[in-house]
């Protein structure tokens, strides 16, 4: 269960960026995106748009995953 963060590139608003997350977070993000019927990159872009500027993208993604798992909520 313990793994090092994996850096992946995503496109948000037409700009490429890299995000480092542990594999467990990448997996849940992919599952949630499939449940919502959209690409993982689109879900990440939506989370990015909604996050406050003082919260980093990786943190926002981890918090999204935590919230969705705790609430068993697809989005």
Short mmCIF file of C-alpha atoms in Angstrom, two decimals:
data_model
loop_
_atom_site.label_atom_id
_atom_site.label_comp_id
_atom_site.label_asym_id
_atom_site.label_seq_id
_atom_site.Cartn_x
_atom_site.Cartn_y
_atom_site.Cartn_z
CA UNK A 1 0.00 0.00 0.00
CA UNK A 2 2.89 2.37 0.62
CA UNK A 3 4.33 3.65 -2.63
CA UNK A 4 6.23 6.66 -3.78
CA UNK A 5 4.32 9.39 -5.61
CA UNK A 6 4.15 8.95 -9.38
CA UNK A 7 4.42 12.06 -11.51
CA UNK A 8 2.00 12.26 -14.43
CA UNK A 9 1.38 14.96 -16.97
CA UNK A 10 -2.11 16.35 -17.48
CA UNK A 11 -3.50 19.13 -19.62
CA UNK A 12 -5.56 21.74 -17.80
CA UNK A 13 -7.00 24.63 -19.74
CA UNK A 14 -4.72 23.87 -22.68
CA UNK A 15 -1.58 23.88 -20.53
CA UNK A 16 0.49 20.83 -19.60
CA UNK A 17 1.37 20.38 -15.96
CA UNK A 18 2.74 17.54 -13.85
CA UNK A 19 1.13 16.21 -10.70
CA UNK A 20 2.72 13.80 -8.23
CA UNK A 21 0.32 11.44 -6.45
CA UNK A 22 0.57 7.99 -4.97
CA UNK A 23 -0.82 5.21 -7.17
CA UNK A 24 -3.82 4.68 -4.86
CA UNK A 25 -4.95 8.27 -5.52
CA UNK A 26 -4.47 7.90 -9.29
CA UNK A 27 -6.58 4.73 -9.22
CA UNK A 28 -9.47 6.32 -7.32
CA UNK A 29 -9.39 9.40 -9.56
CA UNK A 30 -9.67 7.09 -12.56
CA UNK A 31 -12.57 5.18 -10.98
CA UNK A 32 -14.42 8.39 -10.13
CA UNK A 33 -13.89 9.73 -13.66
CA UNK A 34 -15.30 6.50 -15.15
CA UNK A 35 -18.31 6.69 -12.81
CA UNK A 36 -18.93 10.22 -14.07
CA UNK A 37 -18.44 9.18 -17.70
CA UNK A 38 -15.56 11.51 -18.46
CA UNK A 39 -11.80 11.36 -18.87
CA UNK A 40 -9.65 11.60 -15.76
CA UNK A 41 -8.05 14.75 -17.18
CA UNK A 42 -11.48 16.42 -17.33
CA UNK A 43 -12.16 15.54 -13.69
CA UNK A 44 -8.75 16.88 -12.68
CA UNK A 45 -9.42 20.10 -14.60
CA UNK A 46 -12.74 20.51 -12.78
CA UNK A 47 -11.11 19.98 -9.38
CA UNK A 48 -8.41 22.48 -10.38
CA UNK A 49 -11.02 25.13 -11.29
CA UNK A 50 -12.80 24.71 -7.95
CA UNK A 51 -9.75 24.77 -5.66
CA UNK A 52 -8.75 27.91 -3.77
CA UNK A 53 -5.51 29.47 -5.06
CA UNK A 54 -3.68 28.73 -1.79
CA UNK A 55 -4.33 24.98 -2.13
CA UNK A 56 -1.98 23.10 -4.44
CA UNK A 57 -3.39 20.83 -7.13
CA UNK A 58 -1.98 17.61 -5.64
CA UNK A 59 -3.51 18.51 -2.27
CA UNK A 60 -6.86 19.31 -3.89
CA UNK A 61 -6.84 15.95 -5.69
CA UNK A 62 -6.00 14.04 -2.52
CA UNK A 63 -8.75 15.85 -0.61
CA UNK A 64 -11.24 15.13 -3.40
CA UNK A 65 -10.39 11.43 -3.24
CA UNK A 66 -10.62 11.38 0.55
CA UNK A 67 -13.98 13.14 0.51
CA UNK A 68 -15.41 10.91 -2.21
CA UNK A 69 -14.26 7.73 -0.47
CA UNK A 70 -15.54 8.86 2.95
CA UNK A 71 -18.90 9.87 1.51
CA UNK A 72 -19.09 7.07 -1.08
CA UNK A 73 -19.95 9.86 -3.49
CA UNK A 74 -18.99 9.61 -7.20
CA UNK A 75 -18.26 13.34 -7.42
#
